[in-house]
Tab-separated table of C-alpha atoms in Angstrom:
chain	number	residue	atom	x	y	z
A	29	UNK	CA	1.814	-11.180	-11.550
A	30	UNK	CA	3.596	-14.451	-11.408
A	31	UNK	CA	6.992	-14.827	-13.219
A	32	UNK	CA	8.732	-18.377	-13.852
A	33	UNK	CA	12.293	-18.785	-14.897
A	34	UNK	CA	11.400	-22.861	-15.329
A	35	UNK	CA	8.229	-24.818	-15.621
A	36	UNK	CA	6.545	-24.764	-12.442
A	37	UNK	CA	5.936	-28.281	-10.852
A	38	UNK	CA	2.588	-30.050	-11.971
A	39	UNK	CA	0.103	-29.666	-9.104
A	40	UNK	CA	-0.776	-33.502	-9.052
A	41	UNK	CA	2.747	-34.206	-7.772
A	42	UNK	CA	3.282	-35.502	-3.985
A	43	UNK	CA	4.896	-33.639	-1.265
A	44	UNK	CA	7.651	-36.390	-1.496
A	45	UNK	CA	8.336	-36.143	-5.086
A	46	UNK	CA	8.518	-32.215	-4.708
A	47	UNK	CA	10.868	-32.698	-2.168
A	48	UNK	CA	13.195	-34.671	-4.510
A	49	UNK	CA	13.125	-31.913	-7.121
A	50	UNK	CA	16.105	-29.649	-7.300
A	51	UNK	CA	14.424	-26.429	-7.416
A	52	UNK	CA	13.729	-23.376	-5.204
A	53	UNK	CA	10.622	-21.361	-4.997
A	54	UNK	CA	10.945	-17.754	-4.227
A	55	UNK	CA	8.273	-15.239	-3.150
A	56	UNK	CA	9.874	-12.000	-4.016
A	57	UNK	CA	8.717	-8.379	-3.153
A	58	UNK	CA	11.453	-6.741	-5.319
A	59	UNK	CA	11.343	-6.213	-9.140
A	60	UNK	CA	11.738	-8.724	-11.865
A	61	UNK	CA	14.081	-6.609	-13.204
A	62	UNK	CA	16.211	-6.454	-10.030
A	63	UNK	CA	16.495	-10.414	-9.395
A	64	UNK	CA	15.910	-12.285	-12.890
A	65	UNK	CA	19.753	-12.167	-13.773
A	66	UNK	CA	20.752	-13.189	-9.864
A	67	UNK	CA	18.047	-16.245	-10.209
A	68	UNK	CA	19.729	-17.301	-13.611
A	69	UNK	CA	23.181	-17.075	-12.035
A	70	UNK	CA	22.293	-19.040	-8.876
A	71	UNK	CA	20.964	-21.716	-11.426
A	72	UNK	CA	23.652	-21.850	-13.662
A	73	UNK	CA	26.260	-22.215	-10.580
A	74	UNK	CA	24.232	-24.925	-8.501
A	75	UNK	CA	22.021	-26.758	-11.016
A	76	UNK	CA	19.043	-25.282	-8.422
A	77	UNK	CA	15.842	-24.406	-10.981
A	78	UNK	CA	14.552	-21.143	-9.463
A	79	UNK	CA	10.667	-20.805	-9.606
A	80	UNK	CA	9.370	-16.905	-8.409
A	81	UNK	CA	6.555	-14.474	-8.079
A	82	UNK	CA	6.627	-11.178	-7.651
A	83	UNK	CA	4.130	-9.048	-5.252
A	84	UNK	CA	3.683	-6.483	-2.754
A	85	UNK	CA	5.373	-7.647	0.421
A	86	UNK	CA	2.248	-7.236	2.229
A	87	UNK	CA	0.555	-9.742	-0.073
A	88	UNK	CA	2.869	-12.199	-0.318
A	89	UNK	CA	2.793	-12.333	3.577
A	90	UNK	CA	-1.038	-12.650	3.399
A	91	UNK	CA	-0.371	-15.492	0.721
A	92	UNK	CA	1.834	-17.634	3.177
A	93	UNK	CA	-0.604	-16.927	5.829
A	94	UNK	CA	-3.270	-18.292	3.901
A	95	UNK	CA	-1.239	-21.153	2.299
A	96	UNK	CA	-0.330	-22.208	5.525
A	97	UNK	CA	1.435	-25.934	5.357
A	98	UNK	CA	0.944	-25.871	1.720
A	99	UNK	CA	2.494	-23.252	0.530
A	100	UNK	CA	5.034	-23.361	-2.212
A	101	UNK	CA	7.246	-20.667	-0.761
A	102	UNK	CA	11.067	-21.943	0.207
A	103	UNK	CA	12.329	-18.296	0.426
A	104	UNK	CA	10.803	-14.691	1.046
A	105	UNK	CA	12.755	-12.445	-0.052
A	106	UNK	CA	11.995	-8.320	0.671
A	107	UNK	CA	13.131	-4.938	0.309
A	108	UNK	CA	13.135	-3.504	4.380
A	109	UNK	CA	13.609	-5.071	7.283
A	110	UNK	CA	10.271	-4.054	8.541
A	111	UNK	CA	8.527	-6.983	6.388
A	112	UNK	CA	11.476	-9.567	7.332
A	113	UNK	CA	10.622	-8.323	10.764
A	114	UNK	CA	6.481	-9.145	10.291
A	115	UNK	CA	7.183	-12.191	8.572
A	116	UNK	CA	9.226	-13.840	11.161
A	117	UNK	CA	6.309	-12.188	14.011
A	118	UNK	CA	3.702	-13.999	12.123
A	119	UNK	CA	5.700	-17.242	12.273
A	120	UNK	CA	6.377	-17.594	8.385
A	121	UNK	CA	9.949	-17.607	8.923
A	122	UNK	CA	12.190	-20.818	9.901
A	123	UNK	CA	15.127	-20.190	12.361
A	124	UNK	CA	18.408	-21.452	10.330
A	125	UNK	CA	21.444	-21.982	10.998
A	126	UNK	CA	24.342	-21.422	8.480
A	127	UNK	CA	28.179	-21.084	9.179
A	128	UNK	CA	28.366	-19.253	5.647
A	129	UNK	CA	25.826	-16.755	6.174
A	130	UNK	CA	26.988	-15.913	10.280
A	131	UNK	CA	30.701	-15.468	9.049
A	132	UNK	CA	29.935	-13.036	6.403
A	133	UNK	CA	27.122	-10.751	7.583
A	134	UNK	CA	28.014	-8.850	10.837
A	135	UNK	CA	25.263	-9.215	13.474
A	136	UNK	CA	23.222	-6.475	12.911
A	137	UNK	CA	22.323	-7.344	9.991
A	138	UNK	CA	20.776	-10.809	10.597
A	139	UNK	CA	19.306	-12.820	13.346
A	140	UNK	CA	18.447	-16.647	12.413
A	141	UNK	CA	15.343	-15.910	10.577
A	142	UNK	CA	16.188	-13.166	8.081
A	143	UNK	CA	19.544	-11.905	6.871
A	144	UNK	CA	20.715	-8.954	4.990
A	145	UNK	CA	21.773	-9.221	1.264
A	146	UNK	CA	22.393	-5.234	0.709
A	147	UNK	CA	22.188	-2.281	2.434
A	148	UNK	CA	20.577	1.061	2.082
A	149	UNK	CA	20.854	4.361	3.730
A	150	UNK	CA	18.234	6.803	4.852
A	151	UNK	CA	19.473	9.997	3.254
A	152	UNK	CA	18.509	13.678	3.421
A	153	UNK	CA	18.000	15.098	-0.521
A	154	UNK	CA	18.189	18.800	-0.556
A	155	UNK	CA	17.856	21.753	-3.020
A	156	UNK	CA	21.084	22.600	-4.182
A	157	UNK	CA	19.705	26.551	-5.004
A	158	UNK	CA	17.544	26.669	-1.183
A	159	UNK	CA	19.357	24.870	1.171
A	160	UNK	CA	22.578	25.229	3.206
A	161	UNK	CA	23.759	21.779	3.699
A	162	UNK	CA	25.660	22.976	7.035
A	163	UNK	CA	22.249	23.688	8.178
A	164	UNK	CA	20.854	20.115	8.407
A	165	UNK	CA	23.317	17.613	10.267
A	166	UNK	CA	20.999	14.996	11.955
A	167	UNK	CA	17.262	13.585	11.402
A	168	UNK	CA	16.359	15.401	14.645
A	169	UNK	CA	16.688	18.874	12.545
A	170	UNK	CA	14.111	18.121	10.119
A	171	UNK	CA	11.397	19.068	13.288
A	172	UNK	CA	13.453	22.410	13.381
A	173	UNK	CA	10.614	25.327	12.324
A	174	UNK	CA	13.293	26.372	10.022
A	175	UNK	CA	12.206	24.336	7.684
A	176	UNK	CA	8.389	24.977	7.828
A	177	UNK	CA	6.589	24.354	4.783
A	178	UNK	CA	9.705	23.253	3.126
A	179	UNK	CA	9.826	19.416	3.692
A	180	UNK	CA	8.495	16.552	1.526
A	181	UNK	CA	7.613	12.814	2.832
A	182	UNK	CA	5.968	9.963	1.435
A	183	UNK	CA	3.241	8.106	3.893
A	184	UNK	CA	3.773	7.121	7.081
A	185	UNK	CA	2.606	3.539	5.815
A	186	UNK	CA	5.780	3.083	4.273
A	187	UNK	CA	7.875	0.335	5.801
A	188	UNK	CA	10.491	2.801	5.088
A	189	UNK	CA	9.503	5.496	7.240
A	190	UNK	CA	7.851	3.427	9.814
A	191	UNK	CA	11.729	1.757	10.278
A	192	UNK	CA	13.060	5.210	10.316
A	193	UNK	CA	10.852	6.463	12.845
A	194	UNK	CA	11.633	3.301	14.853
A	195	UNK	CA	14.956	3.817	14.863
A	196	UNK	CA	14.231	7.104	16.004
A	197	UNK	CA	12.160	5.757	18.986
A	198	UNK	CA	14.991	3.856	19.801
A	199	UNK	CA	17.681	6.157	19.888
A	200	UNK	CA	15.869	9.228	22.039
A	201	UNK	CA	13.083	7.307	23.497
A	202	UNK	CA	9.125	7.510	22.889
A	203	UNK	CA	8.438	11.005	24.088
A	204	UNK	CA	11.222	12.824	22.065
A	205	UNK	CA	10.481	11.007	19.046
A	206	UNK	CA	6.531	11.807	19.231
A	207	UNK	CA	7.920	15.495	19.591
A	208	UNK	CA	9.913	15.224	16.521
A	209	UNK	CA	7.120	13.411	14.557
A	210	UNK	CA	4.746	16.330	15.527
A	211	UNK	CA	7.668	18.841	14.195
A	212	UNK	CA	7.895	16.975	10.985
A	213	UNK	CA	4.457	17.048	10.457
A	214	UNK	CA	4.021	20.848	10.965
A	215	UNK	CA	6.920	21.240	8.504
A	216	UNK	CA	5.428	19.458	5.730
A	217	UNK	CA	4.928	21.418	2.313
A	218	UNK	CA	2.256	19.344	1.306
A	219	UNK	CA	0.165	16.140	2.534
A	220	UNK	CA	2.676	12.825	1.857
A	221	UNK	CA	2.072	11.172	-1.542
A	222	UNK	CA	3.948	9.306	-3.952
A	223	UNK	CA	7.320	7.302	-3.763
A	224	UNK	CA	10.919	8.153	-2.969
A	225	UNK	CA	11.407	9.045	-6.565
A	226	UNK	CA	8.482	11.465	-6.734
A	227	UNK	CA	10.000	13.159	-3.351
A	228	UNK	CA	13.436	13.301	-5.113
A	229	UNK	CA	11.628	15.137	-8.294
A	230	UNK	CA	9.657	17.403	-5.790
A	231	UNK	CA	12.576	18.930	-4.230
A	232	UNK	CA	14.419	19.312	-7.766
A	233	UNK	CA	11.088	21.052	-8.991
A	234	UNK	CA	10.403	23.300	-5.897
A	235	UNK	CA	7.608	21.623	-4.411
A	236	UNK	CA	9.810	21.353	-1.385
A	237	UNK	CA	13.464	21.565	-0.441
A	238	UNK	CA	14.112	18.857	1.859
A	239	UNK	CA	13.170	15.236	2.075
A	240	UNK	CA	14.737	11.949	3.131
A	241	UNK	CA	14.571	8.869	1.103
A	242	UNK	CA	16.475	5.509	0.426
A	243	UNK	CA	19.870	6.107	-1.096
A	244	UNK	CA	19.365	4.023	-4.017
A	245	UNK	CA	16.349	5.755	-5.269
A	246	UNK	CA	18.829	8.763	-5.842
A	247	UNK	CA	21.702	6.708	-7.103
A	248	UNK	CA	19.234	5.539	-9.865
A	249	UNK	CA	18.729	9.161	-10.780
A	250	UNK	CA	22.083	10.261	-10.895
A	251	UNK	CA	23.017	7.103	-13.087
A	252	UNK	CA	19.986	7.825	-15.650
A	253	UNK	CA	20.952	8.507	-19.043
A	254	UNK	CA	17.325	9.974	-19.209
A	255	UNK	CA	17.341	13.822	-19.643
A	256	UNK	CA	14.602	14.658	-17.240
A	257	UNK	CA	16.756	12.643	-14.465
A	258	UNK	CA	19.941	14.529	-15.343
A	259	UNK	CA	17.860	17.681	-14.790
A	260	UNK	CA	16.517	16.660	-11.326
A	261	UNK	CA	20.154	15.515	-10.901
A	262	UNK	CA	21.839	18.831	-11.259
A	263	UNK	CA	19.557	20.494	-8.799
A	264	UNK	CA	19.650	18.174	-5.874
A	265	UNK	CA	22.430	17.077	-3.108
A	266	UNK	CA	22.833	14.394	-0.487
A	267	UNK	CA	23.542	14.320	3.222
A	268	UNK	CA	24.283	11.332	5.417
A	269	UNK	CA	22.700	12.586	8.499
A	270	UNK	CA	23.982	12.021	12.260
A	271	UNK	CA	27.500	11.968	11.611
A	272	UNK	CA	28.710	13.047	14.672
A	273	UNK	CA	26.769	11.015	16.609
A	274	UNK	CA	24.826	7.699	16.108
A	275	UNK	CA	25.505	7.608	12.467
A	276	UNK	CA	23.006	6.869	9.532
A	277	UNK	CA	20.236	4.894	9.513
A	278	UNK	CA	20.959	1.586	7.559
A	279	UNK	CA	17.752	-0.173	6.212
A	280	UNK	CA	18.556	-3.865	4.060
A	281	UNK	CA	16.867	-5.743	1.412
A	282	UNK	CA	17.034	-9.414	2.782
A	283	UNK	CA	15.573	-12.779	2.884
A	284	UNK	CA	14.391	-15.864	4.997
A	285	UNK	CA	13.861	-19.415	4.773
A	286	UNK	CA	10.020	-19.928	4.772
A	287	UNK	CA	8.775	-22.011	8.118
A	288	UNK	CA	6.970	-24.485	5.710
A	289	UNK	CA	9.899	-24.739	2.844
A	290	UNK	CA	9.730	-28.088	1.092
A	291	UNK	CA	13.163	-27.215	-0.465
A	292	UNK	CA	14.668	-26.281	2.838
A	293	UNK	CA	18.585	-27.346	2.002
A	294	UNK	CA	18.296	-25.312	-1.284
A	295	UNK	CA	16.646	-22.150	0.230
A	296	UNK	CA	19.616	-22.251	2.691
A	297	UNK	CA	21.832	-22.662	-0.562
A	298	UNK	CA	20.532	-19.658	-2.356
A	299	UNK	CA	20.654	-17.312	0.697
A	300	UNK	CA	24.627	-18.646	1.041
A	301	UNK	CA	24.867	-17.722	-2.538
A	302	UNK	CA	23.492	-14.416	-2.426
A	303	UNK	CA	26.382	-13.527	-0.147
A	304	UNK	CA	29.474	-14.553	-2.579
A	305	UNK	CA	31.219	-11.867	-4.062
A	306	UNK	CA	29.697	-12.928	-7.399
A	307	UNK	CA	26.199	-12.615	-6.572
A	308	UNK	CA	27.119	-9.425	-4.821
A	309	UNK	CA	28.365	-7.887	-7.603
A	310	UNK	CA	25.551	-8.417	-9.873
A	311	UNK	CA	23.243	-7.862	-7.250
A	312	UNK	CA	24.502	-4.201	-6.354
A	313	UNK	CA	24.944	-3.388	-9.955
A	314	UNK	CA	21.044	-4.109	-10.752
A	315	UNK	CA	19.883	-1.897	-7.693
A	316	UNK	CA	22.481	0.586	-6.482
A	317	UNK	CA	22.562	-0.661	-3.233
A	318	UNK	CA	25.567	-1.022	-0.892
A	319	UNK	CA	27.030	-4.822	-0.697
A	320	UNK	CA	27.025	-6.627	2.676
A	321	UNK	CA	30.319	-8.073	1.393
A	322	UNK	CA	33.131	-5.871	2.364
A	323	UNK	CA	35.217	-7.022	-0.255
A	324	UNK	CA	32.608	-5.902	-2.910
A	325	UNK	CA	33.313	-2.984	-4.957
A	326	UNK	CA	30.694	-0.236	-4.728
A	327	UNK	CA	28.785	1.293	-7.601
A	328	UNK	CA	30.812	4.418	-8.850
A	329	UNK	CA	27.880	6.766	-8.138
A	330	UNK	CA	27.973	5.592	-4.295
A	331	UNK	CA	31.815	6.156	-4.061
A	332	UNK	CA	31.373	9.627	-5.500
A	333	UNK	CA	28.930	10.455	-2.074
A	334	UNK	CA	32.516	9.626	0.516
A	335	UNK	CA	32.816	7.973	3.428
A	336	UNK	CA	30.061	8.089	6.022
A	337	UNK	CA	28.958	6.786	9.515
A	338	UNK	CA	26.561	4.251	9.730
A	339	UNK	CA	24.151	3.425	12.906
A	340	UNK	CA	25.124	-0.088	13.691
A	341	UNK	CA	22.584	-0.914	16.170
A	342	UNK	CA	21.134	-3.900	15.344
A	343	UNK	CA	17.926	-3.647	13.283
A	344	UNK	CA	16.295	-6.637	15.078
A	345	UNK	CA	16.006	-3.822	18.014
A	346	UNK	CA	14.042	-1.664	15.909
A	347	UNK	CA	11.015	-4.219	15.554
A	348	UNK	CA	9.558	-3.626	19.190
A	349	UNK	CA	9.319	-0.167	18.346
A	350	UNK	CA	7.519	-0.573	15.041
A	351	UNK	CA	3.795	-0.596	16.532
A	352	UNK	CA	4.470	2.759	18.560
A	353	UNK	CA	5.917	4.376	15.589
A	354	UNK	CA	2.979	3.283	13.411
A	355	UNK	CA	0.507	4.502	16.087
A	356	UNK	CA	2.415	7.665	16.921
A	357	UNK	CA	2.588	8.726	13.468
A	358	UNK	CA	-1.183	7.935	12.887
A	359	UNK	CA	-2.299	9.595	15.927
A	360	UNK	CA	-0.546	13.049	14.991
A	361	UNK	CA	-1.728	12.935	11.698
A	362	UNK	CA	1.332	11.684	9.432
A	363	UNK	CA	-1.300	10.083	6.984
């Protein structure tokens, strides 16, 4: 579906006319409720009008490919490093230079094609009734036979799982990573299905005892006033894995400038705005993710989880292992 904050430019306008317009066109895989207010805030701050469409990231990437040089996209906004790296590998993103982005973002959160705008952790969620949290400390422990028929996971088609598997390959090598995948599959309580929220609900209801999810899904449940979510929140706990070694895997939401952007300067201004304190406060308050600007206060629900150590490996390093991650999962039956 298409959503526009402002009137879309008439299709009869020439390329030169479009370039003069003070607009930026954003292809976003983030849901409208997460981005609408921040787009409006950017316009209020800069005077630059925002047009946007929202859709699944893979569909947006396919659209940009088919549109080629005629694409309307100036910015590609996505919820996972996998999709950002895929857009980069397809030649859909422009390598840009920005002193602001380079000064604000640590090297593990950027390259010149894409830039992290929020962090999210791949955390282990467990049943408070059936799991002693001291029994599981690392992602690698999920393959231990003690968890047989107790593990819930979503499909390996999920970019979240693909990036996590790639990070395990990076940390342990392909042979150990494949052995880990086999152990994880043996421990599944049922075939993978649903999203991260479904896995958390499944742990709370007793369908399984453990899962791995993006932290912001759990934070939303814990912050909800819905009675059903309150019951779920009471029954589950959270673990930051690998605190005694490499740290918890960090994924991002992020964005890049489209290769064929007609409003490149405005696109860069948008990215630079997104790492301001103003934008970061607004963004994380909507999505319960961690800010990339260290001076911005994190949501209260995240504070309650305490301190944690993160895996500081550059996200750029995991992309070469993505194909192996997908292949291993598929060949071993993680559907």
